[in-house]
Each structure stands twice: as C-alpha cells, then as structure tokens.
mmCIF file with all atom_site columns, C-alpha atoms in Angstrom:
data_model
loop_
_atom_site.group_PDB
_atom_site.id
_atom_site.type_symbol
_atom_site.label_atom_id
_atom_site.label_alt_id
_atom_site.label_comp_id
_atom_site.label_asym_id
_atom_site.label_entity_id
_atom_site.label_seq_id
_atom_site.pdbx_PDB_ins_code
_atom_site.Cartn_x
_atom_site.Cartn_y
_atom_site.Cartn_z
_atom_site.occupancy
_atom_site.B_iso_or_equiv
_atom_site.pdbx_formal_charge
_atom_site.auth_seq_id
_atom_site.auth_comp_id
_atom_site.auth_asym_id
_atom_site.auth_atom_id
_atom_site.pdbx_PDB_model_num
ATOM 1   C CA . ALA A 1 1   ? -80.647 -86.281  -35.041 1.00 40.00 ? 1   ALA A CA 1
ATOM 2   C CA . SER A 1 2   ? -78.980 -85.839  -31.934 1.00 41.00 ? 2   SER A CA 1
ATOM 3   C CA . PRO A 1 3   ? -77.513 -82.353  -31.014 1.00 45.00 ? 3   PRO A CA 1
ATOM 4   C CA . ALA A 1 4   ? -74.104 -81.851  -30.705 1.00 46.00 ? 4   ALA A CA 1
ATOM 5   C CA . LEU A 1 5   ? -72.477 -81.192  -27.784 1.00 42.00 ? 5   LEU A CA 1
ATOM 6   C CA . SER A 1 6   ? -70.794 -77.665  -27.179 1.00 41.00 ? 6   SER A CA 1
ATOM 7   C CA . ARG A 1 7   ? -67.385 -77.545  -26.494 1.00 42.00 ? 7   ARG A CA 1
ATOM 8   C CA . ASP A 1 8   ? -67.467 -76.982  -22.802 1.00 47.00 ? 8   ASP A CA 1
ATOM 9   C CA . ARG A 1 9   ? -69.060 -80.595  -22.836 1.00 43.00 ? 9   ARG A CA 1
ATOM 10  C CA . SER A 1 10  ? -67.573 -82.405  -25.514 1.00 47.00 ? 10  SER A CA 1
ATOM 11  C CA . PHE A 1 11  ? -63.888 -84.146  -25.309 1.00 53.00 ? 11  PHE A CA 1
ATOM 12  C CA . SER A 1 12  ? -61.007 -82.363  -23.165 1.00 58.00 ? 12  SER A CA 1
ATOM 13  C CA . ASP A 1 13  ? -57.696 -81.911  -24.311 1.00 62.00 ? 13  ASP A CA 1
ATOM 14  C CA . PRO A 1 14  ? -54.503 -84.332  -23.595 1.00 61.00 ? 14  PRO A CA 1
ATOM 15  C CA . ILE A 1 15  ? -53.440 -84.111  -19.662 1.00 65.00 ? 15  ILE A CA 1
ATOM 16  C CA . GLU A 1 16  ? -50.543 -81.968  -19.297 1.00 65.00 ? 16  GLU A CA 1
ATOM 17  C CA . PRO A 1 17  ? -47.711 -84.409  -17.577 1.00 59.00 ? 17  PRO A CA 1
ATOM 18  C CA . ALA A 1 18  ? -46.817 -82.415  -14.644 1.00 62.00 ? 18  ALA A CA 1
ATOM 19  C CA . SER A 1 19  ? -51.098 -82.034  -13.822 1.00 72.00 ? 19  SER A CA 1
ATOM 20  C CA . LEU A 1 20  ? -50.551 -86.090  -13.472 1.00 76.00 ? 20  LEU A CA 1
ATOM 21  C CA . ARG A 1 21  ? -48.276 -85.352  -10.657 1.00 80.00 ? 21  ARG A CA 1
ATOM 22  C CA . LEU A 1 22  ? -47.052 -88.483  -11.291 1.00 84.00 ? 22  LEU A CA 1
ATOM 23  C CA . PRO A 1 23  ? -44.029 -89.828  -9.127  1.00 85.00 ? 23  PRO A CA 1
ATOM 24  C CA . ASP A 1 24  ? -40.733 -90.231  -11.182 1.00 83.00 ? 24  ASP A CA 1
ATOM 25  C CA . ALA A 1 25  ? -40.762 -94.584  -12.752 1.00 84.00 ? 25  ALA A CA 1
ATOM 26  C CA . ASP A 1 26  ? -39.093 -96.482  -15.255 1.00 84.00 ? 26  ASP A CA 1
ATOM 27  C CA . PHE A 1 27  ? -42.966 -98.116  -15.225 1.00 89.00 ? 27  PHE A CA 1
ATOM 28  C CA . VAL A 1 28  ? -45.991 -96.516  -14.677 1.00 90.00 ? 28  VAL A CA 1
ATOM 29  C CA . ALA A 1 29  ? -49.461 -98.810  -15.120 1.00 90.00 ? 29  ALA A CA 1
ATOM 30  C CA . VAL A 1 30  ? -52.723 -96.773  -15.860 1.00 90.00 ? 30  VAL A CA 1
ATOM 31  C CA . ALA A 1 31  ? -56.223 -98.940  -14.939 1.00 90.00 ? 31  ALA A CA 1
ATOM 32  C CA . SER A 1 32  ? -58.990 -97.798  -15.997 1.00 88.00 ? 32  SER A CA 1
ATOM 33  C CA . ALA A 1 33  ? -61.729 -98.629  -12.936 1.00 89.00 ? 33  ALA A CA 1
ATOM 34  C CA . LEU A 1 34  ? -64.608 -96.988  -14.751 1.00 85.00 ? 34  LEU A CA 1
ATOM 35  C CA . GLY A 1 35  ? -67.491 -99.064  -14.041 1.00 82.00 ? 35  GLY A CA 1
ATOM 36  C CA . ALA A 1 36  ? -65.302 -101.724 -11.212 1.00 87.00 ? 36  ALA A CA 1
ATOM 37  C CA . GLY A 1 37  ? -66.558 -102.846 -7.672  1.00 88.00 ? 37  GLY A CA 1
ATOM 38  C CA . PRO A 1 38  ? -64.271 -102.058 -5.582  1.00 91.00 ? 38  PRO A CA 1
ATOM 39  C CA . ASP A 1 39  ? -63.841 -105.694 -4.542  1.00 92.00 ? 39  ASP A CA 1
ATOM 40  C CA . GLU A 1 40  ? -62.187 -105.872 -8.485  1.00 92.00 ? 40  GLU A CA 1
ATOM 41  C CA . VAL A 1 41  ? -60.019 -102.620 -7.359  1.00 93.00 ? 41  VAL A CA 1
ATOM 42  C CA . VAL A 1 42  ? -58.576 -104.372 -4.159  1.00 94.00 ? 42  VAL A CA 1
ATOM 43  C CA . ILE A 1 43  ? -57.870 -107.484 -6.521  1.00 93.00 ? 43  ILE A CA 1
ATOM 44  C CA . PHE A 1 44  ? -55.724 -105.434 -8.991  1.00 92.00 ? 44  PHE A CA 1
ATOM 45  C CA . VAL A 1 45  ? -53.697 -103.476 -7.143  1.00 94.00 ? 45  VAL A CA 1
ATOM 46  C CA . THR A 1 46  ? -53.260 -106.000 -4.832  1.00 93.00 ? 46  THR A CA 1
ATOM 47  C CA . THR A 1 47  ? -51.707 -108.074 -7.130  1.00 92.00 ? 47  THR A CA 1
ATOM 48  C CA . PHE A 1 48  ? -49.660 -105.451 -9.118  1.00 92.00 ? 48  PHE A CA 1
ATOM 49  C CA . GLN A 1 49  ? -48.286 -104.573 -5.925  1.00 91.00 ? 49  GLN A CA 1
ATOM 50  C CA . ARG A 1 50  ? -47.457 -108.320 -5.365  1.00 91.00 ? 50  ARG A CA 1
ATOM 51  C CA . ALA A 1 51  ? -45.905 -109.075 -8.950  1.00 91.00 ? 51  ALA A CA 1
ATOM 52  C CA . VAL A 1 52  ? -43.985 -105.790 -9.747  1.00 88.00 ? 52  VAL A CA 1
ATOM 53  C CA . PRO A 1 53  ? -41.273 -104.121 -7.831  1.00 77.00 ? 53  PRO A CA 1
ATOM 54  C CA . THR A 1 54  ? -40.966 -101.009 -6.125  1.00 78.00 ? 54  THR A CA 1
ATOM 55  C CA . ARG A 1 55  ? -40.013 -98.811  -9.140  1.00 80.00 ? 55  ARG A CA 1
ATOM 56  C CA . ALA A 1 56  ? -43.818 -99.560  -11.173 1.00 88.00 ? 56  ALA A CA 1
ATOM 57  C CA . HIS A 1 57  ? -45.991 -97.230  -10.179 1.00 91.00 ? 57  HIS A CA 1
ATOM 58  C CA . LEU A 1 58  ? -49.971 -97.010  -10.940 1.00 93.00 ? 58  LEU A CA 1
ATOM 59  C CA . LEU A 1 59  ? -52.297 -94.218  -12.299 1.00 91.00 ? 59  LEU A CA 1
ATOM 60  C CA . LEU A 1 60  ? -56.255 -95.673  -11.619 1.00 93.00 ? 60  LEU A CA 1
ATOM 61  C CA . LEU A 1 61  ? -58.776 -93.597  -13.342 1.00 90.00 ? 61  LEU A CA 1
ATOM 62  C CA . THR A 1 62  ? -61.738 -93.456  -11.763 1.00 89.00 ? 62  THR A CA 1
ATOM 63  C CA . ASP A 1 63  ? -64.613 -91.541  -11.332 1.00 85.00 ? 63  ASP A CA 1
ATOM 64  C CA . ASP A 1 64  ? -65.231 -92.031  -7.117  1.00 88.00 ? 64  ASP A CA 1
ATOM 65  C CA . VAL A 1 65  ? -61.959 -91.665  -5.701  1.00 90.00 ? 65  VAL A CA 1
ATOM 66  C CA . GLU A 1 66  ? -62.472 -91.118  -1.870  1.00 91.00 ? 66  GLU A CA 1
ATOM 67  C CA . ALA A 1 67  ? -64.342 -94.903  -2.205  1.00 90.00 ? 67  ALA A CA 1
ATOM 68  C CA . LEU A 1 68  ? -61.479 -96.699  -3.543  1.00 91.00 ? 68  LEU A CA 1
ATOM 69  C CA . GLU A 1 69  ? -59.145 -94.585  -1.510  1.00 92.00 ? 69  GLU A CA 1
ATOM 70  C CA . GLU A 1 70  ? -60.982 -95.625  1.960   1.00 92.00 ? 70  GLU A CA 1
ATOM 71  C CA . LYS A 1 71  ? -61.622 -99.230  0.393   1.00 92.00 ? 71  LYS A CA 1
ATOM 72  C CA . LEU A 1 72  ? -57.954 -99.510  -0.512  1.00 93.00 ? 72  LEU A CA 1
ATOM 73  C CA . LYS A 1 73  ? -56.507 -98.430  2.942   1.00 92.00 ? 73  LYS A CA 1
ATOM 74  C CA . GLU A 1 74  ? -58.590 -100.897 4.793   1.00 92.00 ? 74  GLU A CA 1
ATOM 75  C CA . THR A 1 75  ? -56.409 -103.268 2.923   1.00 92.00 ? 75  THR A CA 1
ATOM 76  C CA . GLY A 1 76  ? -53.675 -102.303 3.450   1.00 89.00 ? 76  GLY A CA 1
ATOM 77  C CA . ILE A 1 77  ? -52.580 -101.826 0.357   1.00 91.00 ? 77  ILE A CA 1
ATOM 78  C CA . ASP A 1 78  ? -49.251 -98.704  -0.102  1.00 89.00 ? 78  ASP A CA 1
ATOM 79  C CA . LEU A 1 79  ? -50.245 -95.952  -1.245  1.00 92.00 ? 79  LEU A CA 1
ATOM 80  C CA . GLN A 1 80  ? -47.200 -94.618  -2.390  1.00 91.00 ? 80  GLN A CA 1
ATOM 81  C CA . ARG A 1 81  ? -47.342 -96.338  -5.102  1.00 91.00 ? 81  ARG A CA 1
ATOM 82  C CA . LEU A 1 82  ? -50.307 -96.014  -6.356  1.00 93.00 ? 82  LEU A CA 1
ATOM 83  C CA . THR A 1 83  ? -51.789 -92.495  -8.021  1.00 91.00 ? 83  THR A CA 1
ATOM 84  C CA . PHE A 1 84  ? -55.671 -91.975  -8.313  1.00 93.00 ? 84  PHE A CA 1
ATOM 85  C CA . HIS A 1 85  ? -56.984 -89.429  -11.351 1.00 89.00 ? 85  HIS A CA 1
ATOM 86  C CA . ARG A 1 86  ? -60.827 -88.158  -11.515 1.00 87.00 ? 86  ARG A CA 1
ATOM 87  C CA . VAL A 1 87  ? -62.330 -88.971  -14.962 1.00 83.00 ? 87  VAL A CA 1
ATOM 88  C CA . ASP A 1 88  ? -65.635 -87.916  -15.410 1.00 75.00 ? 88  ASP A CA 1
ATOM 89  C CA . ALA A 1 89  ? -68.872 -90.043  -16.240 1.00 70.00 ? 89  ALA A CA 1
ATOM 90  C CA . ALA A 1 90  ? -71.849 -87.738  -16.089 1.00 66.00 ? 90  ALA A CA 1
ATOM 91  C CA . GLU A 1 91  ? -73.093 -86.941  -19.273 1.00 64.00 ? 91  GLU A CA 1
ATOM 92  C CA . PRO A 1 92  ? -72.611 -87.402  -22.572 1.00 72.00 ? 92  PRO A CA 1
ATOM 93  C CA . TRP A 1 93  ? -69.824 -90.061  -21.312 1.00 67.00 ? 93  TRP A CA 1
ATOM 94  C CA . SER A 1 94  ? -72.756 -91.582  -19.719 1.00 69.00 ? 94  SER A CA 1
ATOM 95  C CA . ALA A 1 95  ? -74.528 -92.593  -23.015 1.00 75.00 ? 95  ALA A CA 1
ATOM 96  C CA . LEU A 1 96  ? -71.398 -94.325  -24.498 1.00 74.00 ? 96  LEU A CA 1
ATOM 97  C CA . PRO A 1 97  ? -70.853 -97.906  -23.707 1.00 74.00 ? 97  PRO A CA 1
ATOM 98  C CA . THR A 1 98  ? -68.368 -98.145  -21.057 1.00 73.00 ? 98  THR A CA 1
ATOM 99  C CA . ASN A 1 99  ? -65.284 -100.005 -22.635 1.00 72.00 ? 99  ASN A CA 1
ATOM 100 C CA . ASP A 1 100 ? -65.349 -96.736  -25.281 1.00 74.00 ? 100 ASP A CA 1
ATOM 101 C CA . VAL A 1 101 ? -64.938 -94.157  -22.287 1.00 76.00 ? 101 VAL A CA 1
ATOM 102 C CA . ARG A 1 102 ? -62.356 -95.987  -20.138 1.00 75.00 ? 102 ARG A CA 1
ATOM 103 C CA . LEU A 1 103 ? -60.120 -96.049  -23.392 1.00 76.00 ? 103 LEU A CA 1
ATOM 104 C CA . TYR A 1 104 ? -60.910 -91.969  -23.764 1.00 79.00 ? 104 TYR A CA 1
ATOM 105 C CA . HIS A 1 105 ? -59.529 -91.300  -20.830 1.00 79.00 ? 105 HIS A CA 1
ATOM 106 C CA . VAL A 1 106 ? -56.717 -93.456  -21.090 1.00 81.00 ? 106 VAL A CA 1
ATOM 107 C CA . TYR A 1 107 ? -56.017 -91.893  -23.842 1.00 81.00 ? 107 TYR A CA 1
ATOM 108 C CA . THR A 1 108 ? -56.176 -88.593  -22.236 1.00 79.00 ? 108 THR A CA 1
ATOM 109 C CA . VAL A 1 109 ? -53.394 -89.585  -19.947 1.00 83.00 ? 109 VAL A CA 1
ATOM 110 C CA . LEU A 1 110 ? -51.362 -91.170  -21.720 1.00 81.00 ? 110 LEU A CA 1
ATOM 111 C CA . HIS A 1 111 ? -49.298 -87.535  -23.175 1.00 77.00 ? 111 HIS A CA 1
ATOM 112 C CA . GLY A 1 112 ? -48.683 -87.053  -19.563 1.00 80.00 ? 112 GLY A CA 1
ATOM 113 C CA . ILE A 1 113 ? -47.199 -89.963  -18.536 1.00 85.00 ? 113 ILE A CA 1
ATOM 114 C CA . GLN A 1 114 ? -43.222 -90.415  -19.214 1.00 83.00 ? 114 GLN A CA 1
ATOM 115 C CA . ALA A 1 115 ? -41.544 -93.535  -18.594 1.00 84.00 ? 115 ALA A CA 1
ATOM 116 C CA . LYS A 1 116 ? -39.997 -96.850  -20.701 1.00 84.00 ? 116 LYS A CA 1
ATOM 117 C CA . VAL A 1 117 ? -42.602 -99.075  -20.242 1.00 86.00 ? 117 VAL A CA 1
ATOM 118 C CA . ILE A 1 118 ? -46.554 -98.319  -19.732 1.00 85.00 ? 118 ILE A CA 1
ATOM 119 C CA . GLN A 1 119 ? -48.785 -100.466 -19.622 1.00 86.00 ? 119 GLN A CA 1
ATOM 120 C CA . VAL A 1 120 ? -52.519 -100.009 -20.107 1.00 85.00 ? 120 VAL A CA 1
ATOM 121 C CA . SER A 1 121 ? -55.326 -102.532 -18.531 1.00 85.00 ? 121 SER A CA 1
ATOM 122 C CA . GLU A 1 122 ? -58.928 -102.417 -17.418 1.00 84.00 ? 122 GLU A CA 1
ATOM 123 C CA . VAL A 1 123 ? -59.549 -102.989 -13.852 1.00 86.00 ? 123 VAL A CA 1
ATOM 124 C CA . GLU A 1 124 ? -62.515 -105.710 -14.147 1.00 84.00 ? 124 GLU A CA 1
ATOM 125 C CA . GLY A 1 125 ? -61.361 -109.604 -14.334 1.00 81.00 ? 125 GLY A CA 1
ATOM 126 C CA . ILE A 1 126 ? -57.693 -108.849 -14.104 1.00 84.00 ? 126 ILE A CA 1
ATOM 127 C CA . ALA A 1 127 ? -54.643 -110.028 -10.977 1.00 85.00 ? 127 ALA A CA 1
ATOM 128 C CA . PHE A 1 128 ? -51.762 -110.436 -12.404 1.00 86.00 ? 128 PHE A CA 1
ATOM 129 C CA . GLN A 1 129 ? -49.719 -113.438 -11.784 1.00 84.00 ? 129 GLN A CA 1
ATOM 130 C CA . ALA A 1 130 ? -46.329 -112.189 -13.042 1.00 85.00 ? 130 ALA A CA 1
ATOM 131 C CA . ASN A 1 131 ? -44.681 -108.773 -13.671 1.00 87.00 ? 131 ASN A CA 1
ATOM 132 C CA . PRO A 1 132 ? -45.563 -107.729 -17.457 1.00 85.00 ? 132 PRO A CA 1
ATOM 133 C CA . PHE A 1 133 ? -42.432 -105.343 -16.587 1.00 86.00 ? 133 PHE A CA 1
ATOM 134 C CA . VAL A 1 134 ? -39.987 -108.229 -17.513 1.00 86.00 ? 134 VAL A CA 1
ATOM 135 C CA . TRP A 1 135 ? -41.396 -109.356 -20.493 1.00 82.00 ? 135 TRP A CA 1
ATOM 136 C CA . ALA A 1 136 ? -42.295 -106.175 -21.844 1.00 83.00 ? 136 ALA A CA 1
ATOM 137 C CA . SER A 1 137 ? -38.157 -104.576 -21.257 1.00 82.00 ? 137 SER A CA 1
ATOM 138 C CA . ALA A 1 138 ? -37.285 -107.932 -23.437 1.00 85.00 ? 138 ALA A CA 1
ATOM 139 C CA . GLN A 1 139 ? -39.048 -106.259 -26.842 1.00 81.00 ? 139 GLN A CA 1
ATOM 140 C CA . PRO A 1 140 ? -38.997 -104.493 -29.163 1.00 81.00 ? 140 PRO A CA 1
ATOM 141 C CA . PRO A 1 141 ? -40.118 -101.001 -28.672 1.00 77.00 ? 141 PRO A CA 1
ATOM 142 C CA . GLY A 1 142 ? -43.607 -100.560 -29.930 1.00 74.00 ? 142 GLY A CA 1
ATOM 143 C CA . VAL A 1 143 ? -47.364 -101.954 -28.993 1.00 70.00 ? 143 VAL A CA 1
ATOM 144 C CA . HIS A 1 144 ? -47.986 -104.484 -27.879 1.00 69.00 ? 144 HIS A CA 1
ATOM 145 C CA . LEU A 1 145 ? -51.729 -105.859 -27.073 1.00 63.00 ? 145 LEU A CA 1
ATOM 146 C CA . PHE A 1 146 ? -52.239 -108.821 -24.138 1.00 64.00 ? 146 PHE A CA 1
ATOM 147 C CA . ALA A 1 147 ? -55.681 -110.610 -24.964 1.00 57.00 ? 147 ALA A CA 1
ATOM 148 C CA . ASP A 1 148 ? -57.690 -114.261 -24.521 1.00 54.00 ? 148 ASP A CA 1
ATOM 149 C CA . ASN A 1 149 ? -56.438 -117.062 -26.826 1.00 52.00 ? 149 ASN A CA 1
ATOM 150 C CA . THR A 1 150 ? -57.259 -114.356 -30.731 1.00 54.00 ? 150 THR A CA 1
ATOM 151 C CA . LEU A 1 151 ? -55.817 -112.981 -33.025 1.00 56.00 ? 151 LEU A CA 1
ATOM 152 C CA . VAL A 1 152 ? -54.520 -109.173 -32.278 1.00 58.00 ? 152 VAL A CA 1
ATOM 153 C CA . GLY A 1 153 ? -57.103 -108.382 -35.316 1.00 61.00 ? 153 GLY A CA 1
ATOM 154 C CA . GLU A 1 154 ? -59.301 -110.014 -34.138 1.00 63.00 ? 154 GLU A CA 1
ATOM 155 C CA . ALA A 1 155 ? -59.500 -108.754 -30.468 1.00 62.00 ? 155 ALA A CA 1
ATOM 156 C CA . LYS A 1 156 ? -62.417 -106.525 -29.122 1.00 62.00 ? 156 LYS A CA 1
ATOM 157 C CA . THR A 1 157 ? -60.117 -104.106 -28.713 1.00 64.00 ? 157 THR A CA 1
ATOM 158 C CA . TRP A 1 158 ? -58.106 -103.704 -32.203 1.00 68.00 ? 158 TRP A CA 1
ATOM 159 C CA . PRO A 1 159 ? -60.956 -100.983 -33.102 1.00 71.00 ? 159 PRO A CA 1
ATOM 160 C CA . ALA A 1 160 ? -59.195 -98.641  -30.340 1.00 66.00 ? 160 ALA A CA 1
ATOM 161 C CA . LEU A 1 161 ? -55.654 -100.269 -31.155 1.00 67.00 ? 161 LEU A CA 1
ATOM 162 C CA . ALA A 1 162 ? -55.656 -98.702  -34.661 1.00 71.00 ? 162 ALA A CA 1
ATOM 163 C CA . MET A 1 163 ? -57.615 -95.633  -34.151 1.00 69.00 ? 163 MET A CA 1
ATOM 164 C CA . CYS A 1 164 ? -54.918 -94.781  -31.487 1.00 67.00 ? 164 CYS A CA 1
ATOM 165 C CA . PHE A 1 165 ? -51.715 -96.050  -32.529 1.00 69.00 ? 165 PHE A CA 1
ATOM 166 C CA . GLY A 1 166 ? -52.527 -96.379  -36.398 1.00 71.00 ? 166 GLY A CA 1
ATOM 167 C CA . THR A 1 167 ? -49.773 -98.459  -39.315 1.00 74.00 ? 167 THR A CA 1
ATOM 168 C CA . GLU A 1 168 ? -47.821 -98.703  -35.644 1.00 70.00 ? 168 GLU A CA 1
ATOM 169 C CA . ALA A 1 169 ? -50.474 -101.377 -34.885 1.00 72.00 ? 169 ALA A CA 1
ATOM 170 C CA . ASP A 1 170 ? -50.464 -102.979 -37.940 1.00 74.00 ? 170 ASP A CA 1
ATOM 171 C CA . HIS A 1 171 ? -47.228 -105.343 -36.954 1.00 70.00 ? 171 HIS A CA 1
ATOM 172 C CA . LEU A 1 172 ? -49.356 -106.769 -34.819 1.00 69.00 ? 172 LEU A CA 1
ATOM 173 C CA . GLN A 1 173 ? -52.595 -107.677 -37.044 1.00 66.00 ? 173 GLN A CA 1
ATOM 174 C CA . SER A 1 174 ? -52.233 -111.578 -37.043 1.00 67.00 ? 174 SER A CA 1
ATOM 175 C CA . LYS A 1 175 ? -50.220 -112.515 -33.890 1.00 63.00 ? 175 LYS A CA 1
ATOM 176 C CA . PRO A 1 176 ? -51.414 -114.431 -31.493 1.00 57.00 ? 176 PRO A CA 1
ATOM 177 C CA . THR A 1 177 ? -52.833 -113.184 -28.198 1.00 50.00 ? 177 THR A CA 1
#
C-alpha cells in the first residue's frame, strides 16, 4: 500500500480569477503544454493566433514558462494574446499519466476564467485550420467535445468529461465527434 499524501503534497484548490491575470476576452482557450515539445507549442500557438480573432486569448499551462516564452519570442508570436501559467509537474504529478496531470491542472484554472466561450485543449498534435469559436458561439450553452472520428462516449477523454461535468455531459455520450 502506498502512503497517503500529506496536504502540502496533494491536490491544490482551484485558482482564483485574479491570480490568472487574464485580460478581458469573449473567448479563452486553455491549452496544456505539459510534456509537449517546444516545436509543438509553436505550431499550436501560431495556428491559434492566425485562425482566431484578436478578441480571444490563450492561457498556456506549462511547467517551463521561461523556455517556452523564449522560443515563442524567437518566432514572432504575439505574446500580448497569450498568458503563461506555471503548473507543477513534480511529485506527486510525475508518478501519474501525463493526460491525468493535464486534466487536473486544466480543472484548477477553469474556475478562474470568465468568458463567453472557453475551449480546452492539449497542445500536442493540434494545428488550427479555422476559428473554433465561430462554431462554438452558435451552439447552445453546455459542454462540447472534439475528438478523432468516434462516438463521444467511446473517446479516451469520456471518463474525464463525465467526471468533470456529470449529467450535463450525458447528452453528448452517443453523438459523433
């Protein structure tokens, strides 16, 4: 049996809105860059900024703010449309699967975001071809999931979606992604 984590090494409380220091924006994308390489982050941020209008803002969760900020500056990315948020990837997080760590850190910041539409994404393997907020703005309020050609209930992210949103997400379970 593994020992219980002490309170100072266990889950943190959700982030307060003021501590995120986000500018006012109608649309906010929260992207986890934990475990992603710097080139993947550049592709994600560059395509996001090309596809999405200036009234949208990107909150990038990472454990290495300085390295990513330097890399993004070198490529000419507009850092005014981007906020870095340092997250902990050390113990106990390093013992967990990366996807679980990403979801937990996204959960902690969601309470601190006030926007009309919030998009949650991983950075790895994502390049924006169009503005996702155009589609999302036309949808009824609620939870929407994008994944690779499967039913939402069969997507690898379904357990986390169901855990986070409970019965609010049930209507999505049999829909195609």
